[in-house]
Amino acid sequence: MVVDSETIIVVGITSPDATVSINGNLAIPDVEGRFALDMAIMPWENPLAIEVIATSLTGESLSLVRTVIFIP
């Protein structure tokens, strides 16, 4: 994904009881499982790999990695 903003919002949906980590930062799902986290893109991190890991109460994990490229 190519963006022209230094800030992005990572959003997703999972089980409401899952734990969600986005590049090591905690994102709390709401009662419907939706989560969001604002992230700053620093020029020296370009391109930036964003890893989202959702872990269920039983310990099962799913992960997804997306690359963001900042072009001012």
PDB file of C-alpha atoms in Angstrom:
ATOM      1  CA  MET A   1       0.000   0.000   0.000  1.00  0.00           C
ATOM      2  CA  VAL A   2       1.332   3.453  -0.889  1.00  0.00           C
ATOM      3  CA  VAL A   3       0.313   6.404   1.296  1.00  0.00           C
ATOM      4  CA  ASP A   4       1.062  10.130   1.326  1.00  0.00           C
ATOM      5  CA  SER A   5       0.276  10.702   5.001  1.00  0.00           C
ATOM      6  CA  GLU A   6       2.716  10.262   7.893  1.00  0.00           C
ATOM      7  CA  THR A   7      -0.090   8.695   9.947  1.00  0.00           C
ATOM      8  CA  ILE A   8      -2.220   5.684   9.097  1.00  0.00           C
ATOM      9  CA  ILE A   9      -5.009   3.873  10.912  1.00  0.00           C
ATOM     10  CA  VAL A  10      -4.753   0.092  11.005  1.00  0.00           C
ATOM     11  CA  VAL A  11      -8.244  -1.409  11.316  1.00  0.00           C
ATOM     12  CA  GLY A  12      -9.605  -4.928  11.356  1.00  0.00           C
ATOM     13  CA  ILE A  13     -12.059  -7.362  12.865  1.00  0.00           C
ATOM     14  CA  THR A  14     -11.518 -10.501  14.931  1.00  0.00           C
ATOM     15  CA  SER A  15     -13.186 -12.345  17.785  1.00  0.00           C
ATOM     16  CA  PRO A  16     -14.258  -9.939  20.525  1.00  0.00           C
ATOM     17  CA  ASP A  17     -12.267 -11.947  23.088  1.00  0.00           C
ATOM     18  CA  ALA A  18      -9.033 -12.048  21.048  1.00  0.00           C
ATOM     19  CA  THR A  19      -5.850 -10.202  21.910  1.00  0.00           C
ATOM     20  CA  VAL A  20      -4.558  -8.120  18.984  1.00  0.00           C
ATOM     21  CA  SER A  21      -0.987  -6.927  18.558  1.00  0.00           C
ATOM     22  CA  ILE A  22       0.024  -4.508  15.791  1.00  0.00           C
ATOM     23  CA  ASN A  23       3.814  -4.245  15.521  1.00  0.00           C
ATOM     24  CA  GLY A  24       3.957  -5.024  19.238  1.00  0.00           C
ATOM     25  CA  ASN A  25       1.294  -2.473  20.223  1.00  0.00           C
ATOM     26  CA  LEU A  26      -1.918  -3.686  21.827  1.00  0.00           C
ATOM     27  CA  ALA A  27      -5.226  -2.981  20.062  1.00  0.00           C
ATOM     28  CA  ILE A  28      -8.362  -3.868  22.037  1.00  0.00           C
ATOM     29  CA  PRO A  29     -11.286  -5.297  20.031  1.00  0.00           C
ATOM     30  CA  ASP A  30     -14.745  -3.911  20.835  1.00  0.00           C
ATOM     31  CA  VAL A  31     -17.771  -6.133  21.598  1.00  0.00           C
ATOM     32  CA  GLU A  32     -18.130  -6.858  17.870  1.00  0.00           C
ATOM     33  CA  GLY A  33     -14.425  -7.635  17.422  1.00  0.00           C
ATOM     34  CA  ARG A  34     -13.488  -4.412  15.613  1.00  0.00           C
ATOM     35  CA  PHE A  35     -10.143  -2.812  16.431  1.00  0.00           C
ATOM     36  CA  ALA A  36      -8.163   0.215  15.272  1.00  0.00           C
ATOM     37  CA  LEU A  37      -4.760   1.714  16.009  1.00  0.00           C
ATOM     38  CA  ASP A  38      -3.178   4.963  14.771  1.00  0.00           C
ATOM     39  CA  MET A  39       0.402   4.512  13.575  1.00  0.00           C
ATOM     40  CA  ALA A  40       3.013   7.078  12.612  1.00  0.00           C
ATOM     41  CA  ILE A  41       5.254   6.323   9.645  1.00  0.00           C
ATOM     42  CA  MET A  42       8.773   7.585  10.185  1.00  0.00           C
ATOM     43  CA  PRO A  43      10.816   8.317   7.031  1.00  0.00           C
ATOM     44  CA  TRP A  44      13.650   5.999   8.159  1.00  0.00           C
ATOM     45  CA  GLU A  45      11.152   3.095   8.450  1.00  0.00           C
ATOM     46  CA  ASN A  46      10.198   3.320   4.783  1.00  0.00           C
ATOM     47  CA  PRO A  47       8.924   0.830   3.667  1.00  0.00           C
ATOM     48  CA  LEU A  48       7.156  -0.205   6.859  1.00  0.00           C
ATOM     49  CA  ALA A  49       6.025  -3.783   7.473  1.00  0.00           C
ATOM     50  CA  ILE A  50       2.883  -3.891   9.617  1.00  0.00           C
ATOM     51  CA  GLU A  51       2.282  -7.190  11.384  1.00  0.00           C
ATOM     52  CA  VAL A  52      -1.095  -7.853  12.978  1.00  0.00           C
ATOM     53  CA  ILE A  53      -1.349 -10.875  15.284  1.00  0.00           C
ATOM     54  CA  ALA A  54      -4.687 -11.965  16.744  1.00  0.00           C
ATOM     55  CA  THR A  55      -4.554 -14.542  19.539  1.00  0.00           C
ATOM     56  CA  SER A  56      -7.647 -16.349  20.817  1.00  0.00           C
ATOM     57  CA  LEU A  57      -8.314 -17.318  24.429  1.00  0.00           C
ATOM     58  CA  THR A  58      -7.260 -20.874  23.531  1.00  0.00           C
ATOM     59  CA  GLY A  59      -3.861 -19.608  22.342  1.00  0.00           C
ATOM     60  CA  GLU A  60      -4.430 -19.998  18.606  1.00  0.00           C
ATOM     61  CA  SER A  61      -2.826 -17.189  16.602  1.00  0.00           C
ATOM     62  CA  LEU A  62      -3.365 -15.762  13.146  1.00  0.00           C
ATOM     63  CA  SER A  63      -1.012 -13.193  11.663  1.00  0.00           C
ATOM     64  CA  LEU A  64      -1.067 -10.899   8.663  1.00  0.00           C
ATOM     65  CA  VAL A  65       1.730  -8.701   7.318  1.00  0.00           C
ATOM     66  CA  ARG A  66       1.205  -5.737   5.014  1.00  0.00           C
ATOM     67  CA  THR A  67       3.819  -3.338   3.666  1.00  0.00           C
ATOM     68  CA  VAL A  68       3.211   0.410   3.651  1.00  0.00           C
ATOM     69  CA  ILE A  69       5.301   2.777   1.545  1.00  0.00           C
ATOM     70  CA  PHE A  70       5.250   6.476   2.422  1.00  0.00           C
ATOM     71  CA  ILE A  71       5.647   8.864  -0.519  1.00  0.00           C
ATOM     72  CA  PRO A  72       5.153  12.495   0.541  1.00  0.00           C
TER      73      PRO A  72
END
